[in-house]
Short mmCIF file of C-alpha atoms in Angstrom, two decimals:
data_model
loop_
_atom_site.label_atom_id
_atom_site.label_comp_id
_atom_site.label_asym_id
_atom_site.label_seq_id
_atom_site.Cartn_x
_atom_site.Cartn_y
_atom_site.Cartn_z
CA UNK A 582 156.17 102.89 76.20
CA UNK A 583 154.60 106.38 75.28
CA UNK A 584 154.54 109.36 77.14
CA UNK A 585 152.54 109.21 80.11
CA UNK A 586 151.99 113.62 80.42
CA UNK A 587 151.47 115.56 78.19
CA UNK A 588 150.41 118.95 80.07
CA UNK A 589 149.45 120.42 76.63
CA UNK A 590 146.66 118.69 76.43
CA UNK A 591 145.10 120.22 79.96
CA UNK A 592 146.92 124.00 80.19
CA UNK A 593 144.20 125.56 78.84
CA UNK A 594 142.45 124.43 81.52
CA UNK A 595 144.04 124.51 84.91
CA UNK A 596 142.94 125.37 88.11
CA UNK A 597 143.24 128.59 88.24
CA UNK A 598 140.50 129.74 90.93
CA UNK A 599 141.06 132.05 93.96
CA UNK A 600 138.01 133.56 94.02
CA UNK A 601 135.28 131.93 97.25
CA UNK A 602 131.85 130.64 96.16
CA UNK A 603 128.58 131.59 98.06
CA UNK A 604 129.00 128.98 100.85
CA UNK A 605 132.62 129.76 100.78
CA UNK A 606 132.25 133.63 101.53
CA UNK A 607 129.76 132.86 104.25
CA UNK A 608 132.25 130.70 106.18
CA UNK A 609 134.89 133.65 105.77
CA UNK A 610 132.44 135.93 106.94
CA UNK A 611 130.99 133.82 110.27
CA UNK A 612 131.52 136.11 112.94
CA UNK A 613 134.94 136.63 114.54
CA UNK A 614 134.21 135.32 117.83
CA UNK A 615 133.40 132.16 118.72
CA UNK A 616 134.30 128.68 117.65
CA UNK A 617 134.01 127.41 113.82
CA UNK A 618 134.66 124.22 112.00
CA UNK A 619 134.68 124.02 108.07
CA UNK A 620 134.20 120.17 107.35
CA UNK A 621 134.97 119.86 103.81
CA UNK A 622 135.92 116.94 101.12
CA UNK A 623 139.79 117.27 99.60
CA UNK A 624 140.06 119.68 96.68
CA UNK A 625 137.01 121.29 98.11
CA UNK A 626 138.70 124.63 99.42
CA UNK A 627 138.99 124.84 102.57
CA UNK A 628 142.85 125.81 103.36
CA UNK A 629 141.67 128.78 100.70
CA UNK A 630 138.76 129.42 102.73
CA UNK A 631 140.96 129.41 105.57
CA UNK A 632 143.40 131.81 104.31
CA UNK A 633 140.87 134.43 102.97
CA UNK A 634 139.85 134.35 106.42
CA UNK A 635 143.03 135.66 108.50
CA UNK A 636 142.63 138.51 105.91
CA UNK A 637 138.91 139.26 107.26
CA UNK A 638 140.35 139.30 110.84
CA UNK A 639 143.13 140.82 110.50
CA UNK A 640 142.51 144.11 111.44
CA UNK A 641 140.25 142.94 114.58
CA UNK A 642 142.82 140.77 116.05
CA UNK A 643 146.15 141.79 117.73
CA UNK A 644 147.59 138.04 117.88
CA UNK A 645 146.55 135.56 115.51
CA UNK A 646 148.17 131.85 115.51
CA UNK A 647 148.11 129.22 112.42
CA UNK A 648 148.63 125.96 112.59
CA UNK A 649 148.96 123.01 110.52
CA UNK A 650 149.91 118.91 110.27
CA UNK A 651 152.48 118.76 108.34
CA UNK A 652 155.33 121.53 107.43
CA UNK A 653 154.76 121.92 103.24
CA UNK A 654 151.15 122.60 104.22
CA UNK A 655 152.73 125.39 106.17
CA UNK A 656 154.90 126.22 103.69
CA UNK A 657 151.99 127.02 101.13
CA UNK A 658 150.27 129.17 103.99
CA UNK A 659 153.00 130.96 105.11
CA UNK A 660 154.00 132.05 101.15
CA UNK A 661 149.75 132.74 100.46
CA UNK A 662 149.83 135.20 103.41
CA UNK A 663 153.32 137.04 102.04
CA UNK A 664 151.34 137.44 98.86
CA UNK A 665 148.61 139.24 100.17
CA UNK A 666 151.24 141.17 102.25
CA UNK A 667 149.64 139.28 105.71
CA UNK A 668 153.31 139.43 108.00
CA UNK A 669 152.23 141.25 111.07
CA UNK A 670 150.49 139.81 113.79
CA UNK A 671 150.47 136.09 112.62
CA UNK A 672 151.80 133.45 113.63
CA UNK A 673 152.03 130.95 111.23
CA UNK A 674 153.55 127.20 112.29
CA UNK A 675 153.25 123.42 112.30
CA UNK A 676 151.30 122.16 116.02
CA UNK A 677 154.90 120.38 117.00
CA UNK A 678 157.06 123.34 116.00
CA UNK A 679 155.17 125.57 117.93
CA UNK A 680 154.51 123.52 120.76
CA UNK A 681 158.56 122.74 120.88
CA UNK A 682 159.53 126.61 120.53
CA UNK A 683 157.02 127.81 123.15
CA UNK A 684 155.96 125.34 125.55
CA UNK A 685 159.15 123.00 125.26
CA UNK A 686 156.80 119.77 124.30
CA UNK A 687 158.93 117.20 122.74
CA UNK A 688 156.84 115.43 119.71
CA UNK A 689 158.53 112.71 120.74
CA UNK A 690 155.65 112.22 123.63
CA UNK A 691 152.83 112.24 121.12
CA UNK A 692 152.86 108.33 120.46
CA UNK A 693 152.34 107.78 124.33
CA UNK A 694 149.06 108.78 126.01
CA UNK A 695 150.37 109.63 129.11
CA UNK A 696 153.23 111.56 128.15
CA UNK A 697 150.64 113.39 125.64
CA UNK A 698 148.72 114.95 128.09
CA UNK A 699 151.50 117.52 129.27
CA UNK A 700 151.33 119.36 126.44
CA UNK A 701 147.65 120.39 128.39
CA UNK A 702 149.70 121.69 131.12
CA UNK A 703 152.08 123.17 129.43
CA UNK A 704 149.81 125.27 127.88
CA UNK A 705 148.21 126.38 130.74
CA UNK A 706 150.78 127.41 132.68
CA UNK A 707 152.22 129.69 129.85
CA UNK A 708 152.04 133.50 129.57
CA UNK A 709 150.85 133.01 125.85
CA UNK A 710 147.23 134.15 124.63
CA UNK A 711 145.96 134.36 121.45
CA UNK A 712 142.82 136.40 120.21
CA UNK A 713 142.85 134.45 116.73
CA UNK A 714 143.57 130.66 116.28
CA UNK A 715 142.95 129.26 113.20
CA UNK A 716 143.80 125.03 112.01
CA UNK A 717 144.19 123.67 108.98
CA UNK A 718 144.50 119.47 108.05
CA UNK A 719 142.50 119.32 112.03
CA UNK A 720 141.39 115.64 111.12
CA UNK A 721 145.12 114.84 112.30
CA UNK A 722 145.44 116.64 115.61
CA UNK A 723 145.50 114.97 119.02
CA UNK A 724 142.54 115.73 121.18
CA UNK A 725 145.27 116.64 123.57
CA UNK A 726 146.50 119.27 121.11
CA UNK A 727 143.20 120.94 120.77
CA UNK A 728 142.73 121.19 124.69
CA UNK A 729 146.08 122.61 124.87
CA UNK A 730 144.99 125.77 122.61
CA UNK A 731 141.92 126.41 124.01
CA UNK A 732 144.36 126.98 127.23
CA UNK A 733 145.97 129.71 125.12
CA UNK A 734 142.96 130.90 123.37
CA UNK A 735 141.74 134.51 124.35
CA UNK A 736 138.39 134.21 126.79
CA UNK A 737 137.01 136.99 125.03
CA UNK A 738 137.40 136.05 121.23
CA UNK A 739 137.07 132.51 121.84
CA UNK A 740 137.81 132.39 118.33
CA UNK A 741 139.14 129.33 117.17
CA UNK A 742 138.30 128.26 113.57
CA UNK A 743 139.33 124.76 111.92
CA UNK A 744 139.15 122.77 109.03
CA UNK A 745 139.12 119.52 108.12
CA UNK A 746 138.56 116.05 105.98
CA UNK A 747 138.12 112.50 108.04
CA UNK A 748 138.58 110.74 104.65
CA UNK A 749 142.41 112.24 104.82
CA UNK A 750 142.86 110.96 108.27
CA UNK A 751 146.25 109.33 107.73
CA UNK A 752 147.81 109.53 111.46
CA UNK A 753 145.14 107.94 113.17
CA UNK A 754 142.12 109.76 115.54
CA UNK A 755 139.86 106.83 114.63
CA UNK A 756 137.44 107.91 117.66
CA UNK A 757 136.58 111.16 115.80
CA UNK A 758 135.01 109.14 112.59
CA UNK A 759 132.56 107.09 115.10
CA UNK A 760 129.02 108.11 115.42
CA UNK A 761 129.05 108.79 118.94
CA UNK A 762 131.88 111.68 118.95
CA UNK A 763 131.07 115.02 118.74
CA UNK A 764 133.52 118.11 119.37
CA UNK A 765 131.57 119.21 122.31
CA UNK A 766 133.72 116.43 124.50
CA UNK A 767 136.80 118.32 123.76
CA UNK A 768 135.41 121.93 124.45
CA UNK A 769 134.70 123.19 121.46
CA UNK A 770 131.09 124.23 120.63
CA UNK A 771 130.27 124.58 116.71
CA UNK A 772 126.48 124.31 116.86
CA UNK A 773 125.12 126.89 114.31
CA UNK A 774 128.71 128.03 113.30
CA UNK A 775 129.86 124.96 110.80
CA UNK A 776 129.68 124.72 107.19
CA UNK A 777 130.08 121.65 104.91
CA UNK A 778 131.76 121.48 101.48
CA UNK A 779 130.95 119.13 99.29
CA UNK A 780 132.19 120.07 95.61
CA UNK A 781 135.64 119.59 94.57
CA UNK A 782 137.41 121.80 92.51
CA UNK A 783 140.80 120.36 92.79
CA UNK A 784 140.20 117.11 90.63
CA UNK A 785 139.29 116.02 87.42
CA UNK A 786 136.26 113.65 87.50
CA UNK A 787 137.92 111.16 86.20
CA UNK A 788 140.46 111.27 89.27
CA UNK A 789 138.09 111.83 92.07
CA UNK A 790 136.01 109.26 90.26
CA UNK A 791 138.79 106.93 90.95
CA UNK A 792 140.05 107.71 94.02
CA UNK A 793 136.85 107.51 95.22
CA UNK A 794 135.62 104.06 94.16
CA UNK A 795 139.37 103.23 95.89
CA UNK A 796 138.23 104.54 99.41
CA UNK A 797 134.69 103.30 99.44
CA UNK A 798 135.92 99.46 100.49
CA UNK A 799 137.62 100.56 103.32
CA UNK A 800 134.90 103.26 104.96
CA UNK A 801 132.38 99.90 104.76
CA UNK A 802 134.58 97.77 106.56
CA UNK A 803 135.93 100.45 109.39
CA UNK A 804 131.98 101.04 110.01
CA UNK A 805 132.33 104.71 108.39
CA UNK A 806 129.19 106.09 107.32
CA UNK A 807 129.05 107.94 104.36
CA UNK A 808 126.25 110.37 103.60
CA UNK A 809 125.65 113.28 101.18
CA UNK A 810 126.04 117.27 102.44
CA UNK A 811 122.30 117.06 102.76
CA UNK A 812 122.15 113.98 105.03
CA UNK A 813 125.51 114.57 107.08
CA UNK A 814 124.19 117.48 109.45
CA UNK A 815 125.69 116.96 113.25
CA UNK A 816 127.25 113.71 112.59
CA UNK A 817 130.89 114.54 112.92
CA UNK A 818 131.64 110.92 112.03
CA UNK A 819 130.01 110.83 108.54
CA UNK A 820 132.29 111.02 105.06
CA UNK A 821 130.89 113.47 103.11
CA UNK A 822 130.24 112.05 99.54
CA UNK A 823 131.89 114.48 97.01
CA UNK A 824 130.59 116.31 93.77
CA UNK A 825 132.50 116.32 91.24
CA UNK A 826 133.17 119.68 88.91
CA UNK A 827 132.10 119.36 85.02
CA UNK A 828 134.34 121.73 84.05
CA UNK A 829 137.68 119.86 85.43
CA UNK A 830 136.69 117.54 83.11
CA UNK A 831 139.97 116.55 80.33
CA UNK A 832 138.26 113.00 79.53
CA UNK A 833 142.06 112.07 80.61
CA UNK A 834 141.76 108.77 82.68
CA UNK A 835 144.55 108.13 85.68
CA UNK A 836 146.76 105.42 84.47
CA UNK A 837 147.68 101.94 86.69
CA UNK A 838 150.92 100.67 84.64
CA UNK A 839 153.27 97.70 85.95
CA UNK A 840 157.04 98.67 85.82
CA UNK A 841 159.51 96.57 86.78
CA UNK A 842 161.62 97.90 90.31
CA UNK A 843 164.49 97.64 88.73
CA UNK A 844 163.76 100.36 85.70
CA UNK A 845 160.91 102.04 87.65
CA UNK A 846 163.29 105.46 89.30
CA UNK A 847 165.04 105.38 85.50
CA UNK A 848 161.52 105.42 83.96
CA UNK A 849 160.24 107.65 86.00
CA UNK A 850 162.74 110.46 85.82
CA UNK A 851 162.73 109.89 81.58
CA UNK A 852 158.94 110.80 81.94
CA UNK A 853 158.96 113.69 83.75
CA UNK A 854 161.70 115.09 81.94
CA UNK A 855 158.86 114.38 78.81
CA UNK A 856 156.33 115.84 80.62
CA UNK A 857 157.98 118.83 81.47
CA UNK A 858 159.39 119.73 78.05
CA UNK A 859 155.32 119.54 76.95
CA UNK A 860 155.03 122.99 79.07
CA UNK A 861 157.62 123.72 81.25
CA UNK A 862 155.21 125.69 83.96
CA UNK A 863 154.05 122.82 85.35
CA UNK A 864 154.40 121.41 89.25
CA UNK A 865 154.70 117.03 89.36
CA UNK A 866 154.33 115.06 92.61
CA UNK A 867 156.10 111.90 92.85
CA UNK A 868 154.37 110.39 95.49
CA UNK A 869 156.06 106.97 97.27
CA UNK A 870 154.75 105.27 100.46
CA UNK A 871 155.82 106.55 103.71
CA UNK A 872 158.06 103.47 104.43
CA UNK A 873 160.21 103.64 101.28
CA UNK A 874 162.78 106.66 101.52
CA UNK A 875 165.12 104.25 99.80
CA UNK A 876 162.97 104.54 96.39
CA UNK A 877 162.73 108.42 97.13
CA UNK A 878 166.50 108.75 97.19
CA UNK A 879 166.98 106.57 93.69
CA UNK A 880 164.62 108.34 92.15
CA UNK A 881 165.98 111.57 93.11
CA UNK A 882 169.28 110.37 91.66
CA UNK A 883 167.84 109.58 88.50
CA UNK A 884 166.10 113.22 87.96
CA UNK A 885 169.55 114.68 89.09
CA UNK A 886 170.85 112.51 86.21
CA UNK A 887 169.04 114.17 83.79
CA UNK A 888 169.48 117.36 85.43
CA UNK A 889 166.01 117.96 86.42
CA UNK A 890 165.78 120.67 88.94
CA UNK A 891 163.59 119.03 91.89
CA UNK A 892 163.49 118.80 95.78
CA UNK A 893 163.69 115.39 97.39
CA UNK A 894 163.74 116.32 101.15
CA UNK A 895 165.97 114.30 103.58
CA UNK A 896 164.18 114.84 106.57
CA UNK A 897 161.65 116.71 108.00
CA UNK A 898 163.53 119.64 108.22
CA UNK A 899 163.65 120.36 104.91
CA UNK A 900 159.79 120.27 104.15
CA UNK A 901 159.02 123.61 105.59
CA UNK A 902 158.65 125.50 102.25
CA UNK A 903 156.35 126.16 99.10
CA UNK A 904 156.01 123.28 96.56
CA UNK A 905 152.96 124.02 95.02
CA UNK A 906 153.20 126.92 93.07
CA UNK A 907 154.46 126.20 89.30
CA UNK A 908 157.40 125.08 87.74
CA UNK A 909 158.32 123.06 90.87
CA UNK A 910 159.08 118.77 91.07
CA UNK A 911 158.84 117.19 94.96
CA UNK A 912 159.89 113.31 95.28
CA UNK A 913 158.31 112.24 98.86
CA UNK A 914 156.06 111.01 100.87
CA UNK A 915 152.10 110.62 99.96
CA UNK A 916 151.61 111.84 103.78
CA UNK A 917 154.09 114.37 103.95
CA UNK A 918 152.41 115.90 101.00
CA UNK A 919 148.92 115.87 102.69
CA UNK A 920 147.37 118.84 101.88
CA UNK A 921 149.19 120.16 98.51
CA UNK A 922 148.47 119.37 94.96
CA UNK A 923 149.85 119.38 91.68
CA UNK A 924 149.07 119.64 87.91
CA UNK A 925 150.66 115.92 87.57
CA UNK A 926 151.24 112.86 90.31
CA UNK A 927 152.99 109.57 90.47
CA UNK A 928 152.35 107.77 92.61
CA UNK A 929 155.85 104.98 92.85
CA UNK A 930 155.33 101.69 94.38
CA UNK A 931 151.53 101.49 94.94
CA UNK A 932 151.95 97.64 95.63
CA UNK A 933 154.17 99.16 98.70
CA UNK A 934 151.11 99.38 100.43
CA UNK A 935 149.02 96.33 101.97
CA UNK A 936 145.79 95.59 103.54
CA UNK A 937 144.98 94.81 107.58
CA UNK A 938 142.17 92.50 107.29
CA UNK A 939 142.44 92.32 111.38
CA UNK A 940 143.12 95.71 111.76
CA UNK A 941 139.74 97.97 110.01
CA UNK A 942 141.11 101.26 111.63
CA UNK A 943 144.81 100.67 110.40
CA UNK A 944 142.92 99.22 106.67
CA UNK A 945 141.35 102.74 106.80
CA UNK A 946 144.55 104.92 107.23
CA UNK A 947 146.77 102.77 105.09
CA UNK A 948 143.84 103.52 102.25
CA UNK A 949 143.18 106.91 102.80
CA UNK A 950 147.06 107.87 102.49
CA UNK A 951 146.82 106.48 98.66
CA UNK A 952 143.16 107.96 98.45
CA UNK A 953 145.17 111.53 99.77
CA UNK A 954 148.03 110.97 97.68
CA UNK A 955 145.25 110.21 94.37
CA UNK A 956 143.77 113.54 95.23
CA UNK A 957 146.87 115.80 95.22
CA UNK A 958 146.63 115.44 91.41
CA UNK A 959 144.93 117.86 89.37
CA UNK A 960 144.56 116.61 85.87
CA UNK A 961 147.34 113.82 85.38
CA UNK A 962 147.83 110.77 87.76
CA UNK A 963 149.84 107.93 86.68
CA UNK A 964 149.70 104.82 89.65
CA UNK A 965 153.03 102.39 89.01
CA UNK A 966 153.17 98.72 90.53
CA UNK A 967 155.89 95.92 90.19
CA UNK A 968 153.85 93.28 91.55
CA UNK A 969 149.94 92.29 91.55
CA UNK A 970 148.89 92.62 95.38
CA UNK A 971 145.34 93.16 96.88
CA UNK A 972 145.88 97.02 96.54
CA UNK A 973 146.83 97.27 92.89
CA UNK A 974 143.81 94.58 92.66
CA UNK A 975 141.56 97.02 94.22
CA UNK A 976 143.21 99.70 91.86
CA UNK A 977 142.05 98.28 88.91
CA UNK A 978 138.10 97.61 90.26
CA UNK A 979 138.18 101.40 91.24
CA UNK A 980 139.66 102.59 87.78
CA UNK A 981 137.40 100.12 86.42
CA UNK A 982 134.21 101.30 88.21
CA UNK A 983 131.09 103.25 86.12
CA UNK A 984 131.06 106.95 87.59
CA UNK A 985 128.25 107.79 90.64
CA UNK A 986 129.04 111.01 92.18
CA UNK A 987 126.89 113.98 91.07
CA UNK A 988 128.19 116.60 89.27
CA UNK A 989 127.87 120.44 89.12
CA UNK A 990 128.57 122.38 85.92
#
């Protein structure tokens, strides 16, 4: 078996880009008050976007709030806004940590409807207001959660600004991808102050390419419309196709290999160790499916082994911190790493995953965590499967699949 990375043959290359685009700068410059949504395809921008905008208002607002899914997407904001020396005034958290710290809501209640709607109350019988709230990964927040912070959003401002991708929608919300929806049923008015990105930066066509053609399957059978920037307009429910970037382009396809279970943690470690002697500055995903923390924790071993510096995080706990920036190696979860990316990816144990015939919603999600976890990768992804299942099947038609999304130079 050869090496799987070889990071010398994309360095030159990487993603290096900080700097906004046209539509980019407009969105950071939409005026302060009101509400704004950024709907925009993974790899696209938007958390940058995001960011660049808490330094516009900074120096309007006396209490600004950030919040995000998951806690390494938090991590990565929190260590941005330290860079650009952004400490005052912000608050910068994950919905449930915040919600737990100041309004004593137990995340515990958010898998039961009933017990979900407190957090509404909570809010509005708290002493906090914010002039500023801004959300990133908003695709996965309860509509509950978004009523709650328009309780602690300033009257005044009104300015609440949030981003988001329905293809990434891992932890369910399937109301919000219907036709029908619109944000107006939750409060929040975005008519004339929304902006749609469509061009991904993140990715190498070859991997969007891919993870792509994966996705497509599932959005037909869940009744998802997908339409191009152009076509989308109002419909919150539409997938926006993407556009790929010419210049990601390292004619380096993503790889779909069979390893056995039993030398797959072994192999794995060997290879990144291979990888990362190719150029040592480099940042490698290993992605496994939410269910199997037992494959995490061998694979961890095995990189320990070799003494490969990496985090493997035991709980959730241990997930509020920066793994993007380079050299760095995570081992978890493809949805606890919603949101991040990395020069390389493995994804461990695709065949983990199954289909729900029955079940189009819970299809959907199950497909959009691999199509997330595809799409954390920048220039190398390398897919591993013991056995043949209707996922690694699908795998192969999508890797397999002529290329149809446009391209910018």
């Amino acid at each position: 078996m050869g090496q799987w990375i070889d990071f010398q043959q994309t360095v030159n290359q990487r993603l290096l880009r900080e700097d906004l685009d046209k539509e980019q700068t407009k969105v950071k410059n939409m005026n302060i008050k009101g509400h704004g949504l950024v709907r925009g395809i993974a790899g696209s921008g938007k958390s940058l976007v995001l960011r660049n905008r808490v330094e516009k208002i900074i120096d309007e607002f006396d209490d600004i709030l950030i919040l995000s899914y998951n806690r390494f997407m938090n991590g990565w904001l929190k260590s941005k806004l330290r860079e650009k020396g952004i400490n005052r005034q912000v608050t910068c958290n994950t919905f449930n940590s915040w919600a737990y710290h100041n309004l004593k809501y137990d995340y515990k209640f958010d898998n039961n409807d009933a017990l979900r709607l407190q957090v509404i109350d909570l809010a509005e019988k708290s002493r906090l207001k914010y002039q500023a709230i801004l959300i990133d990964e908003a695709q996965d927040f309860y509509d509950e959660w978004f009523k709650a912070l328009l309780e602690v959003l300033d009257s005044d401002t009104k300015s609440l600004f949030f981003v988001y991708d329905n293809t990434q929608s891992v932890y369910g919300q399937p109301h919000r991808r219907k036709q029908d929806w619109s944000w107006r049923k939750l409060g929040i008015d975005v008519v004339g102050r929304s902006q749609i990105f469509d061009v991904n930066y993140r990715n190498s066509p070859e991997i969007l390419e891919s993870a792509w053609h994966f996705i497509l399957t599932s959005l037909a059978d869940a009744n998802i419309k997908v339409s191009k920037k152009e076509q989308a307009g109002g419909r919150i429910g539409d997938i926006i196709e993407p556009k790929t970037k010419k210049s990601r382009s390292s004619n380096i396809q993503p790889l779909l290999l069979q390893i056995p279970n039993y030398e797959l943690p072994s192999t794995v470690a060997q290879q990144v160790k291979l990888a990362l002697s190719s150029h040592q500055q480099s940042s490698i995903g290993v992605l496994v499916h939410p269910q199997n923390w037992e494959l995490k924790n061998v694979i961890s071993t095995e990189l320990s082994k070799l003494n490969i510096q990496h985090h493997a995080p035991r709980g959730s706990t241990e997930r509020n911190m920066n793994v993007v920036d380079r050299p760095f190696v995570i081992v978890d979860s493809w949805n606890a790493l919603k949101g991040v990316e990395f020069d390389a990816v493995i994804i461990a144990g695709l065949d983990m995953a199954d289909e729900f015939p029955h079940d189009p919603d819970a299809d959907f999600q199950e497909k959009a965590g691999i199509y997330t976890a595809m799409t954390r990768a920048r220039d190398h992804l390398v897919m591993l499967y013991d056995t043949k299942n209707s996922i690694v099947d699908l795998m192969e038609t999508a890797l397999n699949s002529p290329d149809q999304l446009e391209s910018e130079a």
